[in-house]
PDB file of C-alpha atoms in Angstrom:
ATOM      1  CA  MET A   1      38.908  23.098 -19.051  1.00  0.00           C
ATOM      2  CA  VAL A   2      36.746  19.891 -19.560  1.00  0.00           C
ATOM      3  CA  ASP A   3      33.956  20.316 -22.260  1.00  0.00           C
ATOM      4  CA  HIS A   4      30.411  20.421 -20.878  1.00  0.00           C
ATOM      5  CA  ILE A   5      28.653  17.080 -20.471  1.00  0.00           C
ATOM      6  CA  ARG A   6      25.701  17.136 -23.254  1.00  0.00           C
ATOM      7  CA  MET A   7      22.775  15.264 -21.483  1.00  0.00           C
ATOM      8  CA  ALA A   8      19.380  14.648 -23.123  1.00  0.00           C
ATOM      9  CA  VAL A   9      16.280  13.788 -21.133  1.00  0.00           C
ATOM     10  CA  ALA A  10      13.484  11.407 -21.446  1.00  0.00           C
ATOM     11  CA  GLY A  11      10.655  12.268 -19.084  1.00  0.00           C
ATOM     12  CA  VAL A  12      10.534  16.030 -18.007  1.00  0.00           C
ATOM     13  CA  GLY A  13       9.129  15.679 -14.563  1.00  0.00           C
ATOM     14  CA  ASN A  14      10.057  16.623 -11.148  1.00  0.00           C
ATOM     15  CA  ASN A  15      13.510  14.841 -10.934  1.00  0.00           C
ATOM     16  CA  VAL A  16      14.460  16.531 -14.180  1.00  0.00           C
ATOM     17  CA  SER A  17      13.210  20.014 -12.579  1.00  0.00           C
ATOM     18  CA  ALA A  18      15.114  19.507  -9.489  1.00  0.00           C
ATOM     19  CA  LEU A  19      18.096  18.679 -11.284  1.00  0.00           C
ATOM     20  CA  LEU A  20      18.007  21.416 -14.094  1.00  0.00           C
ATOM     21  CA  GLN A  21      17.063  23.989 -11.346  1.00  0.00           C
ATOM     22  CA  GLY A  22      19.676  22.862  -9.173  1.00  0.00           C
ATOM     23  CA  ILE A  23      22.666  22.741 -11.716  1.00  0.00           C
ATOM     24  CA  GLU A  24      21.469  26.423 -12.417  1.00  0.00           C
ATOM     25  CA  TYR A  25      21.645  27.294  -8.703  1.00  0.00           C
ATOM     26  CA  TYR A  26      24.936  25.821  -8.431  1.00  0.00           C
ATOM     27  CA  ARG A  27      26.593  27.789 -11.326  1.00  0.00           C
ATOM     28  CA  HIS A  28      25.930  31.138  -9.426  1.00  0.00           C
ATOM     29  CA  LYS A  29      27.578  29.633  -6.255  1.00  0.00           C
ATOM     30  CA  MET A  30      30.936  28.042  -7.746  1.00  0.00           C
ATOM     31  CA  GLY A  31      32.951  30.607  -5.555  1.00  0.00           C
ATOM     32  CA  ASP A  32      31.423  29.091  -2.432  1.00  0.00           C
ATOM     33  CA  PRO A  33      33.426  26.566  -1.083  1.00  0.00           C
ATOM     34  CA  SER A  34      30.839  24.789   1.071  1.00  0.00           C
ATOM     35  CA  LEU A  35      28.418  24.113  -1.754  1.00  0.00           C
ATOM     36  CA  VAL A  36      25.722  22.842   0.689  1.00  0.00           C
ATOM     37  CA  GLY A  37      23.929  19.647  -0.447  1.00  0.00           C
ATOM     38  CA  VAL A  38      26.468  18.714  -3.054  1.00  0.00           C
ATOM     39  CA  PRO A  39      27.994  15.189  -2.588  1.00  0.00           C
ATOM     40  CA  HIS A  40      31.151  15.775  -4.816  1.00  0.00           C
ATOM     41  CA  PRO A  41      31.531  19.034  -6.248  1.00  0.00           C
ATOM     42  CA  ARG A  42      33.999  17.622  -8.869  1.00  0.00           C
ATOM     43  CA  LEU A  43      33.583  14.034  -9.870  1.00  0.00           C
ATOM     44  CA  ASN A  44      35.731  12.625 -12.593  1.00  0.00           C
ATOM     45  CA  GLY A  45      36.855  15.849 -13.542  1.00  0.00           C
ATOM     46  CA  PHE A  46      33.428  17.507 -13.995  1.00  0.00           C
ATOM     47  CA  GLY A  47      31.923  20.009 -11.842  1.00  0.00           C
ATOM     48  CA  VAL A  48      28.207  20.104 -11.245  1.00  0.00           C
ATOM     49  CA  GLU A  49      27.896  23.003 -13.463  1.00  0.00           C
ATOM     50  CA  GLU A  50      29.359  21.432 -16.347  1.00  0.00           C
ATOM     51  CA  ILE A  51      26.200  19.842 -17.540  1.00  0.00           C
ATOM     52  CA  ARG A  52      24.056  21.217 -20.450  1.00  0.00           C
ATOM     53  CA  CYS A  53      20.717  19.672 -21.474  1.00  0.00           C
ATOM     54  CA  VAL A  54      20.524  19.654 -25.212  1.00  0.00           C
ATOM     55  CA  ALA A  55      17.365  17.576 -25.936  1.00  0.00           C
ATOM     56  CA  ALA A  56      14.275  16.776 -23.925  1.00  0.00           C
ATOM     57  CA  PHE A  57      11.522  14.359 -24.688  1.00  0.00           C
ATOM     58  CA  ASP A  58       8.096  13.849 -23.182  1.00  0.00           C
ATOM     59  CA  VAL A  59       4.713  12.315 -24.125  1.00  0.00           C
ATOM     60  CA  ASP A  60       2.491  14.950 -22.007  1.00  0.00           C
ATOM     61  CA  PRO A  61       0.749  17.430 -24.806  1.00  0.00           C
ATOM     62  CA  ALA A  62       0.990  19.984 -21.869  1.00  0.00           C
ATOM     63  CA  LYS A  63       4.883  19.968 -22.137  1.00  0.00           C
ATOM     64  CA  ILE A  64       5.641  19.172 -25.766  1.00  0.00           C
ATOM     65  CA  GLY A  65       6.640  22.179 -27.912  1.00  0.00           C
ATOM     66  CA  HIS A  66       7.132  24.237 -24.712  1.00  0.00           C
ATOM     67  CA  PRO A  67      10.378  25.609 -23.944  1.00  0.00           C
ATOM     68  CA  LEU A  68      12.269  23.458 -21.194  1.00  0.00           C
ATOM     69  CA  THR A  69      12.652  26.279 -18.801  1.00  0.00           C
ATOM     70  CA  GLU A  70       8.635  26.456 -18.816  1.00  0.00           C
ATOM     71  CA  ALA A  71       8.007  22.540 -19.050  1.00  0.00           C
ATOM     72  CA  ILE A  72       9.671  21.659 -15.913  1.00  0.00           C
ATOM     73  CA  HIS A  73       6.907  23.651 -14.174  1.00  0.00           C
ATOM     74  CA  GLY A  74       4.209  22.517 -16.128  1.00  0.00           C
ATOM     75  CA  SER A  75       1.260  20.035 -15.914  1.00  0.00           C
ATOM     76  CA  THR A  76       1.304  17.795 -13.134  1.00  0.00           C
ATOM     77  CA  ASN A  77       5.129  19.060 -11.821  1.00  0.00           C
ATOM     78  CA  ASN A  78       5.119  20.517  -8.261  1.00  0.00           C
ATOM     79  CA  PHE A  79       8.849  20.839  -7.521  1.00  0.00           C
ATOM     80  CA  PRO A  80       9.414  24.148  -6.006  1.00  0.00           C
ATOM     81  CA  HIS A  81      10.818  27.278  -8.283  1.00  0.00           C
ATOM     82  CA  ILE A  82      14.170  27.601  -6.637  1.00  0.00           C
ATOM     83  CA  VAL A  83      15.619  29.599  -9.640  1.00  0.00           C
ATOM     84  CA  ASP A  84      13.880  32.402 -11.999  1.00  0.00           C
ATOM     85  CA  ALA A  85      14.934  30.503 -15.179  1.00  0.00           C
ATOM     86  CA  ILE A  86      17.383  27.833 -16.549  1.00  0.00           C
ATOM     87  CA  SER A  87      19.980  28.449 -19.214  1.00  0.00           C
ATOM     88  CA  GLU A  88      19.078  25.702 -21.813  1.00  0.00           C
ATOM     89  CA  SER A  89      17.103  27.175 -24.744  1.00  0.00           C
ATOM     90  CA  VAL A  90      15.456  23.717 -25.353  1.00  0.00           C
ATOM     91  CA  THR A  91      12.068  22.656 -26.670  1.00  0.00           C
ATOM     92  CA  VAL A  92      10.514  19.641 -25.298  1.00  0.00           C
ATOM     93  CA  GLU A  93       9.758  17.132 -28.194  1.00  0.00           C
ATOM     94  CA  ASP A  94       7.561  14.276 -28.509  1.00  0.00           C
ATOM     95  CA  GLY A  95       8.943  11.420 -27.135  1.00  0.00           C
ATOM     96  CA  ILE A  96       8.488   7.596 -27.246  1.00  0.00           C
ATOM     97  CA  ARG A  97       5.031   5.974 -25.989  1.00  0.00           C
ATOM     98  CA  GLY A  98       5.398   2.588 -24.473  1.00  0.00           C
ATOM     99  CA  ASP A  99       1.639   1.694 -24.990  1.00  0.00           C
ATOM    100  CA  ALA A 100       1.596   2.839 -28.792  1.00  0.00           C
ATOM    101  CA  MET A 101       5.098   2.909 -29.858  1.00  0.00           C
ATOM    102  CA  HIS A 102       5.594   3.808 -33.381  1.00  0.00           C
ATOM    103  CA  PRO A 103       9.067   2.999 -35.241  1.00  0.00           C
ATOM    104  CA  SER A 104       9.211   6.805 -36.323  1.00  0.00           C
ATOM    105  CA  HIS A 105       9.149   7.809 -32.729  1.00  0.00           C
ATOM    106  CA  VAL A 106      12.244   5.907 -31.997  1.00  0.00           C
ATOM    107  CA  GLU A 107      13.847   7.004 -35.271  1.00  0.00           C
ATOM    108  CA  GLN A 108      13.149  10.751 -34.243  1.00  0.00           C
ATOM    109  CA  VAL A 109      14.843  10.261 -30.757  1.00  0.00           C
ATOM    110  CA  VAL A 110      18.176   8.790 -32.673  1.00  0.00           C
ATOM    111  CA  ARG A 111      18.183  11.600 -35.067  1.00  0.00           C
ATOM    112  CA  ARG A 112      17.896  14.034 -32.159  1.00  0.00           C
ATOM    113  CA  LEU A 113      20.711  12.488 -30.291  1.00  0.00           C
ATOM    114  CA  HIS A 114      22.660  12.449 -33.389  1.00  0.00           C
ATOM    115  CA  ASP A 115      22.167  16.060 -34.117  1.00  0.00           C
ATOM    116  CA  THR A 116      22.576  17.362 -30.492  1.00  0.00           C
ATOM    117  CA  ALA A 117      25.868  15.375 -30.018  1.00  0.00           C
ATOM    118  CA  ALA A 118      24.427  14.011 -26.891  1.00  0.00           C
ATOM    119  CA  GLU A 119      26.698  12.025 -24.653  1.00  0.00           C
ATOM    120  CA  VAL A 120      24.237  10.672 -21.977  1.00  0.00           C
ATOM    121  CA  LEU A 121      20.523   9.820 -22.072  1.00  0.00           C
ATOM    122  CA  LEU A 122      18.840  10.265 -18.787  1.00  0.00           C
ATOM    123  CA  LEU A 123      15.864   8.011 -18.567  1.00  0.00           C
ATOM    124  CA  SER A 124      13.524   9.935 -16.025  1.00  0.00           C
ATOM    125  CA  LEU A 125      10.396   8.020 -16.783  1.00  0.00           C
ATOM    126  CA  PRO A 126       7.557   6.783 -14.611  1.00  0.00           C
ATOM    127  CA  THR A 127       7.943   3.335 -13.357  1.00  0.00           C
ATOM    128  CA  SER A 128       6.109   0.477 -14.866  1.00  0.00           C
ATOM    129  CA  ARG A 129       6.767   1.609 -18.349  1.00  0.00           C
ATOM    130  CA  PRO A 130       9.364  -1.066 -19.522  1.00  0.00           C
ATOM    131  CA  THR A 131       8.376  -0.947 -23.199  1.00  0.00           C
ATOM    132  CA  ALA A 132       9.280   2.820 -23.471  1.00  0.00           C
ATOM    133  CA  ALA A 133      12.398   2.686 -21.219  1.00  0.00           C
ATOM    134  CA  LEU A 134      13.914  -0.342 -23.288  1.00  0.00           C
ATOM    135  CA  ALA A 135      12.919   1.877 -26.703  1.00  0.00           C
ATOM    136  CA  TYR A 136      14.876   4.795 -25.153  1.00  0.00           C
ATOM    137  CA  ALA A 137      17.873   2.825 -24.513  1.00  0.00           C
ATOM    138  CA  GLU A 138      17.915   0.995 -27.788  1.00  0.00           C
ATOM    139  CA  ALA A 139      17.656   4.595 -29.480  1.00  0.00           C
ATOM    140  CA  ALA A 140      20.563   5.599 -27.384  1.00  0.00           C
ATOM    141  CA  LEU A 141      22.815   2.593 -28.312  1.00  0.00           C
ATOM    142  CA  SER A 142      22.023   3.366 -32.016  1.00  0.00           C
ATOM    143  CA  ALA A 143      22.962   6.743 -31.408  1.00  0.00           C
ATOM    144  CA  GLY A 144      26.150   6.001 -29.449  1.00  0.00           C
ATOM    145  CA  VAL A 145      25.082   7.583 -26.271  1.00  0.00           C
ATOM    146  CA  ALA A 146      25.452   6.426 -22.742  1.00  0.00           C
ATOM    147  CA  VAL A 147      22.236   5.655 -20.779  1.00  0.00           C
ATOM    148  CA  VAL A 148      21.248   6.461 -16.859  1.00  0.00           C
ATOM    149  CA  ASN A 149      18.080   4.565 -15.868  1.00  0.00           C
ATOM    150  CA  CYS A 150      16.313   6.166 -12.911  1.00  0.00           C
ATOM    151  CA  SER A 151      13.091   4.123 -12.800  1.00  0.00           C
ATOM    152  CA  ALA A 152      12.665   0.517 -11.205  1.00  0.00           C
ATOM    153  CA  ASP A 153      11.874  -1.035 -14.745  1.00  0.00           C
ATOM    154  CA  SER A 154      14.818  -3.246 -15.669  1.00  0.00           C
ATOM    155  CA  VAL A 155      17.320  -1.877 -18.135  1.00  0.00           C
ATOM    156  CA  ALA A 156      20.697  -2.374 -17.046  1.00  0.00           C
ATOM    157  CA  ARG A 157      19.256  -5.507 -15.743  1.00  0.00           C
ATOM    158  CA  ASP A 158      18.576  -6.773 -18.925  1.00  0.00           C
ATOM    159  CA  PRO A 159      21.586  -9.290 -19.741  1.00  0.00           C
ATOM    160  CA  ALA A 160      21.322  -8.974 -23.536  1.00  0.00           C
ATOM    161  CA  LEU A 161      21.188  -5.325 -23.740  1.00  0.00           C
ATOM    162  CA  LEU A 162      23.762  -4.608 -21.088  1.00  0.00           C
ATOM    163  CA  ARG A 163      26.199  -7.070 -23.272  1.00  0.00           C
ATOM    164  CA  ARG A 164      25.535  -4.832 -26.427  1.00  0.00           C
ATOM    165  CA  PHE A 165      26.363  -1.690 -24.320  1.00  0.00           C
ATOM    166  CA  THR A 166      29.494  -3.421 -23.151  1.00  0.00           C
ATOM    167  CA  SER A 167      30.243  -4.204 -26.829  1.00  0.00           C
ATOM    168  CA  ALA A 168      29.736  -0.882 -27.996  1.00  0.00           C
ATOM    169  CA  SER A 169      31.718   0.914 -25.414  1.00  0.00           C
ATOM    170  CA  LEU A 170      28.885   2.766 -23.780  1.00  0.00           C
ATOM    171  CA  PRO A 171      27.960   2.907 -20.068  1.00  0.00           C
ATOM    172  CA  LEU A 172      24.481   1.431 -19.279  1.00  0.00           C
ATOM    173  CA  LEU A 173      23.787   2.630 -15.482  1.00  0.00           C
ATOM    174  CA  GLY A 174      20.655   1.620 -13.730  1.00  0.00           C
ATOM    175  CA  ASP A 175      18.469   0.605 -12.358  1.00  0.00           C
ATOM    176  CA  ASP A 176      16.436   2.633  -9.914  1.00  0.00           C
ATOM    177  CA  LEU A 177      18.108   5.331  -7.666  1.00  0.00           C
ATOM    178  CA  ALA A 178      19.207   4.946  -4.120  1.00  0.00           C
ATOM    179  CA  SER A 179      18.282   8.721  -3.067  1.00  0.00           C
ATOM    180  CA  GLN A 180      20.863  10.682  -1.456  1.00  0.00           C
ATOM    181  CA  PHE A 181      19.013  10.374   1.927  1.00  0.00           C
ATOM    182  CA  GLY A 182      16.143   7.922   1.545  1.00  0.00           C
ATOM    183  CA  SER A 183      13.700   5.448   3.192  1.00  0.00           C
ATOM    184  CA  SER A 184      15.544   2.500   2.007  1.00  0.00           C
ATOM    185  CA  LEU A 185      19.089   3.908   2.927  1.00  0.00           C
ATOM    186  CA  ILE A 186      17.998   4.658   6.539  1.00  0.00           C
ATOM    187  CA  HIS A 187      15.959   1.315   6.829  1.00  0.00           C
ATOM    188  CA  ARG A 188      19.050  -0.725   5.566  1.00  0.00           C
ATOM    189  CA  ALA A 189      21.331   0.913   7.855  1.00  0.00           C
ATOM    190  CA  LEU A 190      19.130   0.449  10.741  1.00  0.00           C
ATOM    191  CA  LEU A 191      18.592  -3.282   9.997  1.00  0.00           C
ATOM    192  CA  ASP A 192      22.343  -3.891   9.381  1.00  0.00           C
ATOM    193  CA  LEU A 193      22.886  -2.217  12.640  1.00  0.00           C
ATOM    194  CA  LEU A 194      20.680  -4.299  14.795  1.00  0.00           C
ATOM    195  CA  SER A 195      21.805  -7.510  13.028  1.00  0.00           C
ATOM    196  CA  ARG A 196      25.484  -6.518  13.672  1.00  0.00           C
ATOM    197  CA  ARG A 197      24.797  -6.131  17.510  1.00  0.00           C
ATOM    198  CA  GLY A 198      23.308  -9.751  17.805  1.00  0.00           C
ATOM    199  CA  LEU A 199      19.654  -8.827  17.803  1.00  0.00           C
ATOM    200  CA  HIS A 200      16.984 -10.878  16.461  1.00  0.00           C
ATOM    201  CA  ILE A 201      14.447  -8.906  14.104  1.00  0.00           C
ATOM    202  CA  ASP A 202      11.069 -10.324  14.401  1.00  0.00           C
ATOM    203  CA  GLY A 203       9.574  -7.575  11.888  1.00  0.00           C
ATOM    204  CA  THR A 204       9.835  -4.546   9.964  1.00  0.00           C
ATOM    205  CA  TYR A 205       7.931  -2.631   7.624  1.00  0.00           C
ATOM    206  CA  GLN A 206       8.185   0.669   5.544  1.00  0.00           C
ATOM    207  CA  VAL A 207       5.360   2.815   4.192  1.00  0.00           C
ATOM    208  CA  ASN A 208       5.916   5.887   2.077  1.00  0.00           C
ATOM    209  CA  LEU A 209       3.631   8.928   1.302  1.00  0.00           C
ATOM    210  CA  GLY A 210       3.889  11.711  -1.275  1.00  0.00           C
ATOM    211  CA  GLY A 211       2.202  14.422  -3.041  1.00  0.00           C
ATOM    212  CA  ASN A 212       3.927  14.388  -6.682  1.00  0.00           C
ATOM    213  CA  GLU A 213       2.939  12.380  -9.641  1.00  0.00           C
ATOM    214  CA  ASP A 214       5.624   9.552  -9.075  1.00  0.00           C
ATOM    215  CA  PHE A 215       3.580   8.581  -5.810  1.00  0.00           C
ATOM    216  CA  ARG A 216       0.317   8.450  -7.832  1.00  0.00           C
ATOM    217  CA  ASN A 217       2.027   6.240 -10.417  1.00  0.00           C
ATOM    218  CA  LEU A 218       3.219   4.083  -7.794  1.00  0.00           C
ATOM    219  CA  ARG A 219       0.156   3.653  -6.048  1.00  0.00           C
ATOM    220  CA  ASP A 220      -1.373   1.877  -9.056  1.00  0.00           C
ATOM    221  CA  SER A 221       1.865   0.287 -10.753  1.00  0.00           C
ATOM    222  CA  GLY A 222       4.200  -0.110  -7.787  1.00  0.00           C
ATOM    223  CA  ALA A 223       5.339  -3.785  -8.485  1.00  0.00           C
ATOM    224  CA  PRO A 224       8.699  -2.573 -10.060  1.00  0.00           C
ATOM    225  CA  LYS A 225       9.535  -0.422  -7.284  1.00  0.00           C
ATOM    226  CA  LEU A 226       8.484  -2.864  -4.615  1.00  0.00           C
ATOM    227  CA  THR A 227      11.000  -5.261  -6.034  1.00  0.00           C
ATOM    228  CA  SER A 228      13.873  -2.878  -5.910  1.00  0.00           C
ATOM    229  CA  LYS A 229      13.398  -1.590  -2.598  1.00  0.00           C
ATOM    230  CA  LEU A 230      13.127  -5.347  -1.435  1.00  0.00           C
ATOM    231  CA  ASN A 231      16.267  -5.832  -3.260  1.00  0.00           C
ATOM    232  CA  VAL A 232      17.948  -3.349  -0.990  1.00  0.00           C
ATOM    233  CA  LEU A 233      16.351  -4.623   2.493  1.00  0.00           C
ATOM    234  CA  SER A 234      16.052  -8.488   2.042  1.00  0.00           C
ATOM    235  CA  THR A 235      19.903  -9.033   1.953  1.00  0.00           C
ATOM    236  CA  VAL A 236      19.830  -8.470   5.754  1.00  0.00           C
ATOM    237  CA  PRO A 237      20.059 -11.913   7.362  1.00  0.00           C
ATOM    238  CA  GLY A 238      17.334 -13.262   9.974  1.00  0.00           C
ATOM    239  CA  ILE A 239      14.407 -11.096   9.225  1.00  0.00           C
ATOM    240  CA  ALA A 240      11.405 -12.804  10.233  1.00  0.00           C
ATOM    241  CA  SER A 241       8.850 -10.613   8.311  1.00  0.00           C
ATOM    242  CA  LEU A 242       9.405  -7.765   6.066  1.00  0.00           C
ATOM    243  CA  SER A 243       6.853  -5.580   4.459  1.00  0.00           C
ATOM    244  CA  VAL A 244       7.335  -2.435   2.205  1.00  0.00           C
ATOM    245  CA  ILE A 245       4.467  -0.350   0.929  1.00  0.00           C
ATOM    246  CA  PRO A 246       6.199   1.841  -2.154  1.00  0.00           C
ATOM    247  CA  SER A 247       3.175   4.255  -1.996  1.00  0.00           C
ATOM    248  CA  GLY A 248       0.639   4.194   0.810  1.00  0.00           C
ATOM    249  CA  GLY A 249      -1.147   6.739  -0.902  1.00  0.00           C
ATOM    250  CA  HIS A 250      -1.198   9.875  -2.827  1.00  0.00           C
ATOM    251  CA  VAL A 251      -1.386  12.854  -0.623  1.00  0.00           C
ATOM    252  CA  PRO A 252      -1.639  16.191  -2.869  1.00  0.00           C
ATOM    253  CA  PHE A 253      -1.300  18.553   0.227  1.00  0.00           C
ATOM    254  CA  LEU A 254       2.457  16.984   0.441  1.00  0.00           C
ATOM    255  CA  MET A 255       3.329  18.130  -3.125  1.00  0.00           C
ATOM    256  CA  ASP A 256       6.732  17.005  -3.828  1.00  0.00           C
ATOM    257  CA  ARG A 257       7.496  16.202  -0.365  1.00  0.00           C
ATOM    258  CA  LYS A 258       7.849  12.536   0.844  1.00  0.00           C
ATOM    259  CA  VAL A 259       6.981  11.196   4.264  1.00  0.00           C
ATOM    260  CA  ALA A 260       8.291   7.600   5.301  1.00  0.00           C
ATOM    261  CA  HIS A 261       7.420   5.543   8.450  1.00  0.00           C
ATOM    262  CA  ILE A 262       9.865   2.855   9.217  1.00  0.00           C
ATOM    263  CA  SER A 263       9.248   0.462  12.169  1.00  0.00           C
ATOM    264  CA  ILE A 264      11.222  -2.286  13.492  1.00  0.00           C
ATOM    265  CA  GLU A 265      10.762  -4.931  16.203  1.00  0.00           C
ATOM    266  CA  GLY A 266      13.276  -7.456  17.544  1.00  0.00           C
ATOM    267  CA  ARG A 267      14.725  -9.067  20.644  1.00  0.00           C
ATOM    268  CA  GLY A 268      17.751  -8.720  22.483  1.00  0.00           C
ATOM    269  CA  TRP A 269      19.446 -10.367  25.480  1.00  0.00           C
ATOM    270  CA  ALA A 270      17.290 -12.888  27.221  1.00  0.00           C
ATOM    271  CA  GLY A 271      14.291 -12.092  24.806  1.00  0.00           C
ATOM    272  CA  ALA A 272      14.164  -8.356  25.810  1.00  0.00           C
ATOM    273  CA  ARG A 273      11.835  -6.616  23.330  1.00  0.00           C
ATOM    274  CA  VAL A 274      13.627  -3.712  21.388  1.00  0.00           C
ATOM    275  CA  ALA A 275      11.439  -1.108  18.912  1.00  0.00           C
ATOM    276  CA  VAL A 276      12.513   1.259  16.505  1.00  0.00           C
ATOM    277  CA  GLU A 277      10.257   4.270  14.958  1.00  0.00           C
ATOM    278  CA  VAL A 278      11.594   6.604  12.487  1.00  0.00           C
ATOM    279  CA  ARG A 279       9.483   9.162  10.652  1.00  0.00           C
ATOM    280  CA  LEU A 280      11.706  10.604   7.490  1.00  0.00           C
ATOM    281  CA  GLU A 281      10.367  13.712   5.526  1.00  0.00           C
ATOM    282  CA  VAL A 282      12.203  14.824   2.431  1.00  0.00           C
ATOM    283  CA  GLN A 283      11.959  16.937  -0.763  1.00  0.00           C
ATOM    284  CA  ASP A 284      11.786  14.001  -3.081  1.00  0.00           C
ATOM    285  CA  SER A 285      13.123  15.068  -6.321  1.00  0.00           C
ATOM    286  CA  SER A 286      16.020  16.909  -4.562  1.00  0.00           C
ATOM    287  CA  ASN A 287      16.645  13.603  -2.892  1.00  0.00           C
ATOM    288  CA  ALA A 288      16.887  12.265  -6.469  1.00  0.00           C
ATOM    289  CA  ALA A 289      18.649  14.865  -8.099  1.00  0.00           C
ATOM    290  CA  GLY A 290      21.629  14.726  -5.507  1.00  0.00           C
ATOM    291  CA  VAL A 291      22.305  11.017  -6.989  1.00  0.00           C
ATOM    292  CA  ILE A 292      21.589  11.840 -10.673  1.00  0.00           C
ATOM    293  CA  ILE A 293      24.107  14.310 -10.850  1.00  0.00           C
ATOM    294  CA  ASP A 294      26.835  11.900  -9.795  1.00  0.00           C
ATOM    295  CA  LEU A 295      25.487   9.121 -11.993  1.00  0.00           C
ATOM    296  CA  VAL A 296      25.363  11.488 -15.237  1.00  0.00           C
ATOM    297  CA  ARG A 297      29.097  12.437 -14.434  1.00  0.00           C
ATOM    298  CA  ILE A 298      30.145   8.858 -14.256  1.00  0.00           C
ATOM    299  CA  ALA A 299      28.394   7.858 -17.587  1.00  0.00           C
ATOM    300  CA  ALA A 300      29.982  10.676 -19.266  1.00  0.00           C
ATOM    301  CA  GLU A 301      33.422  10.060 -18.173  1.00  0.00           C
ATOM    302  CA  GLY A 302      32.800   6.538 -19.065  1.00  0.00           C
ATOM    303  CA  ARG A 303      31.704   7.424 -22.665  1.00  0.00           C
ATOM    304  CA  ARG A 304      34.639   9.490 -23.219  1.00  0.00           C
ATOM    305  CA  ARG A 305      37.122   6.695 -21.837  1.00  0.00           C
ATOM    306  CA  ALA A 306      35.084   4.142 -24.305  1.00  0.00           C
ATOM    307  CA  VAL A 307      34.429   1.930 -21.029  1.00  0.00           C
ATOM    308  CA  GLY A 308      31.114   0.097 -21.883  1.00  0.00           C
ATOM    309  CA  GLY A 309      28.409  -1.614 -19.687  1.00  0.00           C
ATOM    310  CA  PHE A 310      27.969  -1.238 -16.150  1.00  0.00           C
ATOM    311  CA  LEU A 311      30.612   1.007 -14.295  1.00  0.00           C
ATOM    312  CA  GLY A 312      30.923  -0.330 -10.762  1.00  0.00           C
ATOM    313  CA  GLU A 313      31.344   3.233  -9.109  1.00  0.00           C
ATOM    314  CA  ALA A 314      27.794   3.652  -9.773  1.00  0.00           C
ATOM    315  CA  ALA A 315      26.501   0.641  -7.685  1.00  0.00           C
ATOM    316  CA  ALA A 316      26.186   2.491  -4.450  1.00  0.00           C
ATOM    317  CA  LEU A 317      24.007   5.076  -6.107  1.00  0.00           C
ATOM    318  CA  LEU A 318      21.360   2.668  -7.184  1.00  0.00           C
ATOM    319  CA  LYS A 319      18.856   0.394  -5.640  1.00  0.00           C
ATOM    320  CA  SER A 320      18.747  -2.539  -8.286  1.00  0.00           C
ATOM    321  CA  PRO A 321      22.158  -2.754 -10.077  1.00  0.00           C
ATOM    322  CA  PRO A 322      23.296  -5.784 -12.118  1.00  0.00           C
ATOM    323  CA  LEU A 323      24.948  -8.007  -9.504  1.00  0.00           C
ATOM    324  CA  ASP A 324      27.934  -9.000 -11.858  1.00  0.00           C
ATOM    325  CA  GLY A 325      28.135  -6.100 -14.004  1.00  0.00           C
ATOM    326  CA  ASN A 326      26.971  -8.348 -16.804  1.00  0.00           C
ATOM    327  CA  GLY A 327      23.386  -7.925 -16.692  1.00  0.00           C
ATOM    328  CA  SER A 328      22.446 -10.772 -13.786  1.00  0.00           C
ATOM    329  CA  GLY A 329      20.115  -8.682 -12.051  1.00  0.00           C
ATOM    330  CA  ARG A 330      18.742  -9.210  -8.435  1.00  0.00           C
TER     331      ARG A 330
END
């Protein structure tokens, strides 16, 4: 039997809540041949239940010092309760603050990663925290730990950092999740379809709304997320006008749900007008967890095989991977 993957997390938000609760949920369903919602029940030799969280870091005083099984429901987290408790007996520790970083915080993370024998560090930080994200990546490099970056900040797209991970035979996977079934995925598929069928695309836009803390943050600090979404959509040729609003507003009533509105207008044969309107509603953090589960397993397997840098099989799970695998980002 394969040893469990030992994962550390930086940022105990909704995505981590969805991931850890989901892992616990599926642990009790491993006899179920369908495993609804799991893209790959086994990947690179690992089942979805073969991941253990061994360390957790956050900067929210309402989470620091609390058991992880409580912290995933604390403060501004609003992902639903889908299990009574998670198995991990981990206490959330004080993490790295990007705006007032102190060397001792980084050293503490390095020591904790060493002491817990962590294999993968999952960066689940709010977008627009590049200093903290890079500091966590440096800590992981010092501790010999692979990194998966969920945020839109450039980590894997940092050429020098990616080369160092490659030299150290440690995977560095990022940046920004392509959700399991998200607005960018659907938008890109529709644009590709119209383009392949020979239609001219006059204009298209995408507006996203949500009620979780991620949407509150993106409303005020959405520039990296906008760039990441445009990375996905702008490669479709011949679009006359393209607009994306990562957070059209924070709507508390939606809780952890996301609602996306996609509009496309174009012209077909003899200039005949074509219009497409799509409304998508998803559980935002479940959409993320369904991708994170694969990225963590890819990173762990790469680390065990001593294959460093960006691993190509992760590219389809990310919005902004390094284009050439050597840090040349979009």
